[in-house]
């Protein structure tokens, strides 16, 4: 067998013949690939005789494909010549199937933000929520705060991960999980849109996977230093902030490493009128820390051991309190000097640790991965009068998980390639929501999740890609007997008394399916269609804390299974790339809510959501690139549960679920041999007005109209030499005076805050 195995060797270079270090080389349809070394040299071994379609790609270059005929025991040498790609488009995705794939093997919609895009965005802002909102069609508009509540993906909750480790807590979703680490530590962001079960519980609307930095060098020691300062242009007084990021990385023999630390301190954030933004979910006067370590050891050419640890905290230490405004009179909530009650709000501490063992070409030429991970986080919220004598809640969550994953080629011929990905996911998630003073609001929920899965992929004639798979979710959630916490109706002043609730165990067993087709014969028209299901336990914590029955089994805690139907196409020409996708998302149970007598209640009516996303990127000239995107989403509840969404009783989903139409555009200009670059970015939100006023002549919570607003950002960069780059960013360039979408549809005075006014960010990056 060893004598019959062949290999494909080669190099990846640019048009001038210079090597492209650390380029990716993948075999389409097999889920197998490698990374070239610092000289652009690669090797793929252990291959049976047959025809192989290889894709080579690298950030900054346009990926290309070549077919190679390999005889028994033969060694074939090939050369890939890549041309520069100014559109910042990635050629590889991992999160769609947990295995490296070229983008034309994925029959669904996704967005990838490579490091180059992140670098451009960080010239303007280091808030990852703003960065994602500006670059991901389908993701709701930025809240401008530390909270991503109301920022859904295609109208449904999303799962946040760091290197595949879940950051989200579906048991009690506090919507502060997008800020899980500093963006300077991210190699790329992969956003998979639409319901997916590939990583398990919580991805009803899709997932966001932050893939952390990996050293791409053969040098033993490298250094990257970033120094910056920020401030308000509408009123600079007390607004100055500072930032320092230091990274060391390298490779010595079989060992590679990344060690990094980030500290950022913001000053007062101001709106367009120069007034200090209020502290609720605020990011002004915030101290953020991030420590990161990744160690890799190549035990052999085919076996690798990798350990990573990430610690992140971001706490607001402010001298202001909120002075509530009035939505009816369009009077904004302000910040006034005062001593905040309680402890600093924000991420008290987010710990992520993972150990990964991976191997290649085991039994049946199988690649495999074993992941062991741990995540612990405490997210502290703001002081609230809903509790008797006031109080602050925090979501405390501890997750432990173990994943086994195998990828085995099924067959390889001149016309057909296939592989099957299979494995088992195990996770224990213990989550609760106490108050800082020790009172218990949401009791401890102890979930154990077991999920075997299998995914088949077939590639026919290098033109048609088929995917189909299933996953079985077995979930057990244990809750001890508990007592609800007495709360106050802030509108009437009445007290909602506490009472005893009998706990127990919730058990769910659910099969989830997915299938998809993609046809790649023509670059100018590559269509795809897919069906996928997602699963979520639907924020059980909210239901438990709002219980009005004496036994947990009488609460409607059934999970949500989402069906996502999607079709789209991709068109690529020499000068532009266009993608269009349409989707329908349905579920028999919903997760929207409303306030009844000051108490939040979850509505379980069936839901139907549909939408459209359009993306166009164009290379106007060799120095000028441009792009536009548009995302529309709408959804309704079948209140009378008769299968129709057109009855008078049926209602639209509120703003906390459905975003107003979102638009984006950019212009990028590069000159002086790429030493100087400018990027002008536009982010806009359209109008949405779906609800009538209530009997009091006002709008119910979540149901107020959203009026359009338009924000422009400017990023300028100058490369002093090969080691030093100077950057200047202006956020909200024209000092737009606006209320973010969430402030508009929420209607409550505590969050009726304006958006951030014009601000600057000056930074220098030093590479050694």
XYZ file of C-alpha atoms in Angstrom:
768
model
C 0.000 0.000 0.000
C 2.845 2.373 0.810
C 4.435 1.727 -2.589
C 1.161 2.518 -4.379
C 0.706 5.863 -2.594
C 1.622 8.953 -4.563
C 2.186 12.603 -3.760
C 1.657 16.050 -5.233
C 4.419 18.561 -4.552
C 4.903 22.091 -5.725
C 5.195 25.765 -5.006
C 2.937 28.796 -4.887
C 4.293 32.036 -6.375
C 3.058 35.422 -7.587
C 3.311 36.798 -11.123
C 6.862 37.998 -10.551
C 7.949 34.529 -9.470
C 8.270 35.465 -5.803
C 7.168 32.768 -3.392
C 3.918 33.203 -1.459
C 4.551 31.904 2.054
C 1.893 29.943 3.949
C -0.549 29.698 1.057
C -3.413 27.198 1.449
C -3.624 24.212 -0.920
C -6.812 22.121 -0.734
C -8.041 19.034 -2.561
C -11.642 19.733 -3.516
C -14.234 17.218 -2.410
C -11.942 15.420 0.033
C -11.691 17.844 2.941
C -7.915 17.471 2.761
C -5.267 20.143 2.398
C -2.033 21.643 3.611
C -0.249 24.953 4.158
C 2.849 25.897 2.195
C 6.016 26.763 4.116
C 7.707 30.159 4.234
C 9.131 29.544 0.740
C 5.745 28.665 -0.767
C 6.610 24.950 -0.962
C 3.919 22.372 -0.241
C 3.411 18.602 -0.341
C 0.300 16.414 -0.257
C 1.177 12.777 0.373
C -0.561 9.441 0.840
C -2.651 9.813 -2.331
C -4.087 6.970 -4.358
C -3.994 7.052 -8.152
C -6.649 9.299 -9.666
C -7.587 12.800 -10.728
C -7.356 15.561 -8.111
C -8.660 19.102 -8.268
C -6.443 21.413 -6.225
C -7.249 24.951 -5.094
C -4.445 27.299 -4.016
C -5.240 30.536 -2.203
C -3.714 33.162 0.043
C -4.938 36.401 1.599
C -4.337 39.232 -0.860
C -4.332 36.920 -3.893
C -7.050 35.440 -6.068
C -7.285 31.678 -5.637
C -6.924 29.388 -8.652
C -7.706 25.747 -9.388
C -5.734 23.044 -11.209
C -6.460 19.430 -12.076
C -3.721 16.850 -11.534
C -3.691 13.260 -12.830
C -1.737 11.069 -10.432
C -0.551 7.574 -11.292
C 0.048 4.758 -8.822
C 3.060 5.616 -6.671
C 3.754 8.699 -8.797
C 5.064 12.050 -7.517
C 3.746 15.009 -9.523
C 5.138 18.530 -9.247
C 2.966 21.576 -9.958
C 3.290 25.337 -9.704
C 0.506 27.749 -8.803
C 0.831 31.365 -9.968
C -1.551 33.659 -8.074
C -2.432 37.193 -9.058
C -3.044 40.029 -6.629
C -6.581 40.308 -5.304
C -7.622 43.769 -4.162
C -11.161 42.803 -3.108
C -10.081 41.196 0.203
C -12.083 38.032 -0.545
C -11.137 34.835 1.279
C -10.910 31.547 -0.616
C -11.278 29.102 2.268
C -13.864 28.475 4.983
C -13.721 26.121 7.975
C -16.837 26.794 10.044
C -19.398 25.704 7.443
C -18.579 22.015 7.995
C -15.808 22.068 10.674
C -13.356 21.072 7.960
C -11.273 23.210 5.556
C -13.100 23.777 2.261
C -12.773 26.059 -0.722
C -15.635 28.537 -0.881
C -17.161 26.967 -4.005
C -17.770 23.731 -2.073
C -20.244 25.350 0.328
C -23.935 25.336 -0.767
C -24.996 28.123 1.587
C -24.346 31.770 2.357
C -21.491 33.015 4.509
C -19.251 36.034 5.054
C -15.536 35.840 5.827
C -13.568 38.765 7.250
C -9.861 38.071 6.673
C -7.143 39.759 8.698
C -6.715 42.440 6.031
C -10.355 43.516 6.422
C -10.033 43.525 10.203
C -6.895 45.688 9.984
C -8.756 48.218 7.828
C -11.741 48.258 10.179
C -9.601 48.670 13.286
C -8.183 51.886 11.872
C -11.631 53.353 12.614
C -12.846 51.387 15.648
C -11.792 48.499 17.871
C -15.388 47.659 18.841
C -15.939 44.249 17.241
C -19.723 44.811 17.272
C -19.331 47.811 14.951
C -16.831 45.933 12.754
C -19.183 42.999 12.229
C -22.231 45.175 11.635
C -20.399 47.197 8.979
C -19.152 44.124 7.112
C -21.765 41.363 7.477
C -25.020 41.636 5.484
C -27.847 39.988 7.378
C -26.511 40.936 10.809
C -28.583 43.600 12.553
C -27.264 47.175 12.827
C -24.831 47.978 15.613
C -26.286 49.113 18.923
C -23.247 51.350 19.515
C -22.898 49.799 22.974
C -21.386 46.769 24.708
C -24.654 44.862 24.193
C -25.655 43.082 20.996
C -29.229 42.569 22.218
C -31.545 43.024 19.242
C -28.673 42.440 16.820
C -29.934 39.167 15.356
C -28.694 37.278 12.311
C -31.522 37.004 9.791
C -34.009 37.654 12.566
C -32.866 34.842 14.866
C -30.272 34.360 17.628
C -26.712 33.553 16.634
C -24.022 31.387 18.203
C -20.708 33.104 19.008
C -17.525 31.016 19.171
C -13.795 31.471 19.646
C -11.940 28.740 17.738
C -15.102 26.650 17.915
C -15.543 27.139 21.688
C -19.070 28.477 22.391
C -19.265 31.924 23.979
C -23.038 32.195 23.791
C -25.209 30.815 26.577
C -28.579 29.801 25.059
C -29.828 28.814 28.538
C -29.790 32.535 29.470
C -28.835 34.690 26.547
C -27.690 38.074 27.848
C -26.612 39.220 24.353
C -23.181 40.472 25.391
C -21.268 37.630 23.757
C -20.060 39.352 20.567
C -17.444 41.143 22.702
C -15.597 37.970 23.715
C -12.056 38.978 22.780
C -10.090 41.850 21.275
C -10.190 41.977 17.450
C -6.390 42.330 17.290
C -6.137 38.651 18.252
C -8.359 37.413 15.426
C -6.901 35.856 12.275
C -10.270 35.895 10.520
C -13.987 35.856 11.281
C -16.280 33.316 9.641
C -20.020 34.046 9.668
C -22.293 31.193 8.590
C -25.813 32.480 7.896
C -29.042 30.611 8.397
C -29.926 27.899 10.901
C -27.131 25.379 11.336
C -26.494 22.492 13.714
C -22.862 21.956 12.765
C -21.665 23.205 16.175
C -24.803 22.361 18.113
C -27.202 24.256 20.345
C -27.816 27.984 19.819
C -27.241 28.678 16.117
C -30.890 29.299 15.162
C -29.861 32.193 12.899
C -26.287 31.131 12.178
C -22.916 31.398 13.838
C -19.922 33.709 14.182
C -16.579 31.959 14.681
C -13.567 34.038 15.743
C -10.482 32.154 14.556
C -7.475 33.335 16.537
C -3.989 34.181 15.334
C -1.599 31.451 14.219
C 2.094 32.171 13.541
C 2.897 32.113 9.824
C 6.643 32.316 9.979
C 9.792 30.203 10.230
C 11.577 32.806 12.363
C 11.999 32.038 16.044
C 11.038 35.532 17.186
C 8.756 38.183 15.741
C 7.110 41.200 17.328
C 4.020 43.252 16.501
C 3.276 46.413 18.487
C 0.201 48.606 18.086
C -0.127 51.953 19.879
C -3.149 54.211 19.550
C -5.186 57.077 20.905
C -8.857 57.960 20.491
C -11.081 60.951 21.175
C -14.266 62.803 20.300
C -14.370 65.404 17.520
C -17.706 66.826 18.689
C -16.314 67.656 22.150
C -12.794 66.530 22.991
C -12.946 67.344 26.722
C -12.193 64.194 28.784
C -12.732 62.018 25.714
C -9.134 60.942 25.079
C -8.394 57.228 25.327
C -5.348 55.053 24.764
C -4.539 51.583 23.539
C -1.514 49.271 23.562
C -1.324 45.862 21.932
C 1.838 43.743 22.028
C 2.270 40.399 20.298
C 5.232 38.026 20.101
C 5.161 35.019 17.818
C 7.483 32.598 16.087
C 8.525 29.052 15.346
C 11.506 27.114 16.672
C 11.825 23.606 15.323
C 8.614 21.738 16.012
C 7.252 24.381 18.396
C 5.325 27.511 17.373
C 3.772 30.131 19.604
C 1.753 33.338 19.864
C 1.801 35.410 23.053
C -0.185 38.630 23.193
C -1.541 41.233 25.575
C -3.919 44.135 24.907
C -4.918 47.047 27.129
C -7.401 49.706 26.080
C -8.830 52.582 28.107
C -11.535 54.735 26.577
C -12.445 58.268 27.547
C -15.919 59.728 27.608
C -17.955 58.873 24.535
C -19.912 61.821 23.110
C -22.892 62.115 20.798
C -23.036 64.505 17.818
C -24.068 67.364 20.112
C -21.000 66.862 22.288
C -22.927 65.435 25.253
C -21.600 62.438 27.169
C -23.362 59.203 26.245
C -25.132 57.548 29.209
C -23.417 54.630 30.974
C -26.049 51.909 30.488
C -24.272 49.299 28.317
C -21.802 52.096 27.638
C -18.294 51.762 26.255
C -17.008 55.131 27.399
C -14.660 55.181 30.407
C -14.055 51.457 29.982
C -10.926 49.459 30.813
C -10.407 46.374 28.645
C -7.749 43.677 29.027
C -6.958 40.689 26.841
C -4.255 38.071 27.421
C -3.730 35.366 24.821
C -1.456 32.331 24.453
C -1.325 29.715 21.716
C 1.279 26.944 21.649
C 1.600 24.394 18.854
C 3.819 21.336 18.693
C 4.262 19.229 15.543
C 4.776 15.789 17.043
C 5.389 14.449 13.543
C 4.604 15.572 9.982
C 1.147 14.079 10.488
C 0.354 14.812 14.141
C -0.062 18.131 15.932
C -0.860 19.167 19.491
C -2.128 22.694 20.173
C -3.051 24.522 23.373
C -4.635 27.963 23.585
C -5.838 30.202 26.388
C -7.648 33.515 26.177
C -8.673 35.888 28.979
C -10.817 38.932 28.282
C -12.380 41.549 30.541
C -14.023 44.889 29.818
C -15.450 46.882 32.731
C -16.903 50.365 32.722
C -15.493 52.602 35.473
C -17.487 55.777 35.061
C -18.272 58.945 37.018
C -21.708 59.302 35.411
C -25.228 58.076 35.970
C -28.145 58.142 33.547
C -30.723 60.911 33.466
C -33.646 59.309 31.670
C -35.186 61.032 28.679
C -38.632 60.617 27.175
C -39.409 58.701 23.998
C -42.779 60.402 23.476
C -41.160 63.837 23.462
C -38.041 62.593 21.641
C -35.903 63.699 24.568
C -32.697 61.666 24.712
C -31.357 59.970 27.835
C -28.294 61.833 29.090
C -25.341 61.268 31.368
C -24.932 63.441 34.440
C -22.144 63.431 36.996
C -22.830 61.108 39.883
C -21.692 57.997 41.721
C -22.923 54.791 40.051
C -24.455 52.231 42.374
C -23.113 48.699 42.531
C -20.068 47.309 40.779
C -18.682 48.119 37.302
C -20.793 46.673 34.507
C -19.276 44.655 31.701
C -17.315 41.449 31.248
C -15.861 40.684 34.680
C -13.828 37.842 33.207
C -14.067 35.518 30.206
C -11.714 32.511 30.278
C -11.276 30.186 27.301
C -8.919 27.205 27.266
C -8.685 24.481 24.648
C -6.449 21.530 23.852
C -6.522 20.097 20.339
C -4.893 16.954 18.970
C -5.052 16.462 15.208
C -3.741 13.816 12.849
C -3.637 13.005 9.160
C -3.859 9.877 7.043
C -4.843 7.387 9.733
C -7.086 4.381 9.026
C -8.620 4.645 5.569
C -6.582 7.818 4.983
C -8.700 9.501 7.688
C -7.937 12.924 9.126
C -9.064 13.413 12.725
C -9.335 15.977 15.496
C -9.981 15.767 19.228
C -10.861 18.991 21.085
C -11.103 19.448 24.830
C -12.285 22.905 25.953
C -13.363 24.977 28.936
C -15.102 28.360 29.048
C -16.107 30.432 32.048
C -17.613 33.918 31.996
C -19.293 36.414 34.318
C -21.144 39.229 32.569
C -22.333 41.992 34.908
C -25.316 44.149 33.931
C -26.363 47.642 35.012
C -28.167 48.659 38.210
C -31.918 48.198 37.870
C -34.937 49.425 39.851
C -36.946 46.366 38.834
C -35.544 44.666 41.935
C -36.680 45.601 45.440
C -34.128 48.092 46.821
C -32.400 47.918 43.431
C -29.845 45.410 42.232
C -27.463 44.225 39.538
C -27.686 40.856 37.867
C -24.885 38.867 36.296
C -24.928 35.865 34.018
C -22.502 33.221 35.214
C -21.719 30.343 32.876
C -19.248 27.451 32.891
C -18.883 25.158 29.910
C -16.813 22.002 29.516
C -16.730 20.149 26.228
C -15.133 17.299 24.318
C -15.318 16.846 20.552
C -14.267 13.913 18.366
C -14.194 14.504 14.618
C -13.114 12.232 11.741
C -12.989 12.867 7.993
C -12.655 9.797 5.758
C -12.424 9.822 1.941
C -15.009 7.497 0.418
C -13.729 7.292 -3.128
C -11.574 9.140 -5.597
C -11.807 8.882 -9.369
C -11.466 11.085 -12.400
C -15.073 12.193 -12.091
C -16.203 11.642 -8.494
C -14.675 12.542 -5.146
C -16.359 11.961 -1.826
C -15.795 12.094 1.897
C -17.734 11.651 5.113
C -17.271 13.763 8.238
C -18.510 12.164 11.459
C -17.996 12.410 15.182
C -19.423 13.122 18.615
C -19.864 16.351 20.615
C -20.203 16.355 24.404
C -20.848 19.503 26.455
C -21.812 20.420 29.995
C -23.122 23.966 30.508
C -23.957 25.258 33.994
C -25.577 28.702 33.863
C -27.375 30.946 36.333
C -28.301 34.609 36.738
C -27.910 35.775 40.337
C -27.752 39.331 41.586
C -24.390 40.696 42.650
C -25.633 40.838 46.258
C -26.354 37.085 46.258
C -30.095 37.011 45.548
C -31.034 34.421 42.943
C -32.992 35.638 39.906
C -32.495 32.694 37.539
C -31.709 29.379 39.258
C -28.739 27.263 38.266
C -29.439 25.242 35.120
C -27.208 22.212 34.559
C -27.292 21.066 30.939
C -25.575 18.029 29.435
C -25.622 17.781 25.649
C -24.702 14.658 23.654
C -24.670 14.955 19.866
C -23.400 12.398 17.331
C -23.291 13.626 13.736
C -22.395 12.615 10.187
C -21.997 14.695 7.025
C -21.558 13.360 3.490
C -19.962 15.407 0.712
C -19.750 14.374 -2.957
C -18.110 16.240 -5.848
C -19.227 15.156 -9.331
C -17.164 16.084 -12.415
C -15.753 19.055 -10.486
C -19.036 20.809 -11.245
C -21.716 19.582 -8.860
C -21.247 19.512 -5.089
C -23.748 17.622 -2.927
C -23.915 17.745 0.861
C -26.215 15.931 3.235
C -26.029 15.170 6.898
C -27.773 14.609 10.182
C -27.185 15.303 13.842
C -28.919 13.944 16.923
C -29.283 16.352 19.844
C -29.854 14.743 23.239
C -30.235 17.427 25.921
C -30.819 17.014 29.643
C -31.303 20.102 31.833
C -31.556 19.784 35.591
C -33.003 22.527 37.820
C -33.341 22.338 41.611
C -36.463 23.613 43.383
C -36.262 27.388 43.498
C -38.037 30.559 44.565
C -38.773 33.332 42.065
C -37.440 36.765 42.940
C -39.916 39.492 43.816
C -39.779 42.334 41.283
C -41.377 45.743 40.853
C -43.547 46.870 37.974
C -41.677 50.088 37.161
C -44.775 51.494 35.416
C -47.290 50.996 38.243
C -45.065 50.478 41.272
C -46.822 47.201 42.114
C -44.768 44.309 43.471
C -44.792 40.969 41.667
C -44.446 38.595 44.638
C -42.100 35.636 44.745
C -43.272 32.057 45.185
C -41.890 28.535 45.206
C -41.409 26.567 41.995
C -40.728 22.857 41.881
C -37.723 22.018 39.713
C -36.939 18.817 37.872
C -35.338 17.679 34.661
C -36.055 18.711 31.089
C -35.180 16.205 28.364
C -35.077 16.856 24.626
C -34.251 14.412 21.818
C -34.170 15.941 18.349
C -32.950 14.845 14.922
C -31.646 17.645 12.697
C -31.067 17.384 8.958
C -29.329 19.351 6.232
C -28.795 18.984 2.528
C -27.487 21.218 -0.239
C -26.404 21.416 -3.878
C -23.996 23.743 -5.624
C -23.258 23.867 -9.350
C -19.871 25.282 -10.344
C -19.588 24.776 -14.091
C -19.625 28.504 -14.830
C -17.776 31.153 -12.867
C -20.221 33.776 -14.089
C -23.183 31.850 -12.632
C -22.696 29.419 -9.763
C -26.098 28.634 -8.182
C -26.791 26.796 -4.949
C -29.725 25.758 -2.812
C -29.929 24.233 0.632
C -32.107 23.139 3.519
C -30.753 23.151 7.054
C -32.126 22.883 10.572
C -30.968 24.542 13.768
C -31.747 23.866 17.403
C -31.945 26.127 20.460
C -33.188 25.678 24.018
C -34.822 29.103 23.700
C -33.568 31.073 26.716
C -35.055 28.869 29.410
C -33.695 31.209 32.081
C -36.132 33.969 31.093
C -39.040 31.532 31.334
C -37.940 30.269 34.759
C -37.484 33.711 36.288
C -40.904 34.817 34.934
C -42.697 31.665 36.093
C -46.311 32.069 37.221
C -46.888 28.386 38.009
C -45.654 26.250 40.900
C -44.072 23.464 38.846
C -41.427 23.840 36.164
C -43.039 21.114 34.060
C -46.031 23.432 33.517
C -43.860 26.102 31.852
C -43.674 25.929 28.068
C -39.921 25.342 27.799
C -39.996 23.393 24.545
C -36.914 24.068 22.379
C -37.013 25.801 19.024
C -36.218 23.864 15.844
C -35.663 26.189 12.891
C -36.015 25.175 9.232
C -33.920 27.291 6.873
C -34.592 27.192 3.111
C -32.084 29.080 1.026
C -31.173 29.625 -2.608
C -28.676 31.932 -4.234
C -25.942 32.313 -6.777
C -22.456 33.734 -7.156
C -21.186 35.468 -10.304
C -17.493 36.164 -10.787
C -15.922 38.096 -13.639
C -12.482 39.619 -13.969
C -13.570 42.955 -12.530
C -16.424 42.177 -10.178
C -18.085 39.612 -7.940
C -21.838 39.529 -7.295
C -23.800 37.370 -4.852
C -27.547 37.176 -4.316
C -29.372 34.986 -1.813
C -32.972 34.582 -0.731
C -34.183 32.578 2.257
C -37.190 31.490 4.288
C -36.875 30.505 7.938
C -39.717 28.800 9.834
C -40.256 27.403 13.330
C -43.262 25.851 15.057
C -42.379 27.688 18.273
C -41.196 31.256 18.727
C -38.987 33.138 21.156
C -40.287 36.689 20.868
C -41.552 38.393 23.984
C -43.671 41.158 25.414
C -44.069 42.930 28.743
C -47.267 42.131 30.644
C -47.755 44.126 33.869
C -44.029 44.818 33.887
C -43.106 41.126 33.506
C -41.426 39.790 30.359
C -43.349 36.911 28.798
C -42.127 34.680 25.964
C -44.489 34.210 23.012
C -44.421 30.675 21.594
C -46.452 31.236 18.398
C -45.121 29.761 15.119
C -42.858 32.107 13.152
C -41.973 32.675 9.520
C -39.077 34.908 8.447
C -37.930 35.678 4.918
C -35.247 37.883 3.470
C -32.886 38.888 0.686
C -29.179 39.747 0.639
C -27.176 41.288 -2.221
C -23.413 41.857 -2.351
C -21.368 43.406 -5.175
C -17.582 43.951 -5.139
C -15.773 45.528 -8.089
C -12.168 46.183 -9.062
C -12.696 49.477 -10.897
C -8.987 49.945 -11.591
C -5.813 48.378 -10.249
C -5.840 51.027 -7.512
C -9.560 51.549 -6.924
C -12.028 48.997 -5.565
C -15.632 49.475 -4.537
C -18.535 47.497 -3.163
C -22.166 47.727 -2.114
C -24.455 45.438 -0.124
C -28.097 45.340 0.881
C -29.993 43.158 3.364
C -33.756 42.957 3.835
C -35.530 40.765 6.382
C -39.154 40.509 7.519
C -41.052 38.139 9.794
C -44.455 37.400 11.316
C -46.055 35.279 14.038
C -48.961 32.922 13.367
C -50.816 33.956 16.525
C -53.895 31.761 15.947
C -51.685 28.814 14.873
C -53.684 27.934 11.749
C -50.802 27.717 9.280
C -51.501 31.111 7.710
C -49.626 34.342 8.350
C -52.185 36.598 6.675
C -54.956 36.620 9.284
C -55.810 39.800 11.118
C -54.671 38.242 14.413
C -51.193 37.522 13.051
C -48.574 40.144 13.844
C -45.184 41.199 12.606
C -42.144 40.381 14.710
C -40.800 43.328 16.677
C -37.604 45.266 16.304
C -35.768 43.061 18.793
C -35.968 40.329 16.155
C -36.331 42.009 12.775
C -33.897 44.649 11.587
C -34.856 47.549 9.389
C -33.299 47.257 5.895
C -29.537 47.657 6.088
C -27.241 49.029 3.385
C -23.481 49.308 3.058
C -20.872 50.527 0.584
C -17.158 51.270 0.387
C -14.499 52.867 -1.792
C -10.852 51.866 -1.391
C -8.017 53.744 -3.119
C -4.375 52.664 -3.011
C -1.451 54.669 -4.389
C 2.331 55.102 -4.231
C 3.046 51.390 -4.641
C 0.586 50.502 -1.876
C 2.268 52.783 0.650
C -0.845 54.941 1.027
C -4.432 53.755 1.202
C -7.807 55.373 1.834
C -11.113 53.684 2.526
C -14.474 55.439 2.781
C -17.186 53.205 4.244
C -20.916 53.824 4.376
C -23.379 52.077 6.700
C -27.066 52.884 6.436
C -30.302 51.790 8.069
C -33.624 52.177 6.255
C -37.165 52.761 7.502
C -39.374 50.129 9.149
C -42.888 50.955 10.326
C -45.080 47.889 10.879
C -47.157 48.630 13.993
C -50.058 50.840 15.025
C -50.056 52.960 18.150
C -51.653 51.514 21.271
C -54.747 52.848 23.090
C -52.602 55.324 25.015
C -51.465 56.870 21.738
C -47.942 55.514 22.007
C -46.060 52.464 20.748
C -45.631 49.212 22.643
C -42.126 48.063 23.529
C -40.271 46.645 20.460
C -42.964 48.021 18.105
C -41.960 51.615 17.444
C -40.967 52.697 13.921
C -37.344 53.028 12.845
C -36.342 56.098 10.851
C -33.420 55.912 8.447
C -29.914 57.179 9.229
C -26.616 57.127 7.380
C -23.064 56.875 8.772
C -19.754 57.370 6.956
C -16.333 56.277 8.243
C -12.895 57.115 6.845
C -9.717 55.054 7.215
C -6.322 56.313 6.017
C -3.034 54.418 6.229
C 0.576 55.280 5.391
C 3.312 52.649 5.254
C 6.426 54.493 6.427
C 8.679 51.516 5.687
C 8.535 47.731 5.811
C 8.238 47.831 9.611
C 6.108 50.878 10.492
C 2.564 51.837 9.457
C 0.707 54.978 10.576
C -3.102 55.054 10.627
C -5.836 57.663 11.016
C -9.508 56.776 11.313
C -12.606 58.973 11.580
C -15.818 57.332 12.786
C -19.096 59.061 11.854
C -17.179 61.372 9.535
C -20.005 63.893 9.057
C -21.091 63.853 12.719
C -24.540 62.424 11.993
C -26.949 63.175 14.857
C -29.109 60.050 15.175
C -30.759 57.478 17.398
C -29.552 53.916 16.656
C -32.236 51.467 15.552
C -32.468 49.835 18.988
C -33.094 53.164 20.707
C -35.956 53.785 18.294
C -37.887 50.496 18.423
C -37.364 49.822 22.152
C -39.167 53.026 23.295
C -37.954 52.667 26.899
C -36.276 55.720 28.387
C -33.328 53.829 29.906
C -32.060 52.908 26.437
C -33.289 55.923 24.489
C -29.731 57.061 23.787
C -28.187 58.693 20.747
C -25.423 57.249 18.640
C -21.761 58.142 18.904
C -20.739 61.400 17.243
C -17.638 61.998 15.155
C -14.475 60.579 16.740
C -10.881 59.931 15.726
C -8.489 57.029 16.149
C -4.730 57.521 15.615
C -2.505 54.448 15.687
C 0.912 53.137 14.759
C 1.815 49.511 14.029
C 5.413 48.347 14.353
C 6.457 44.925 13.024
C 9.895 43.514 13.874
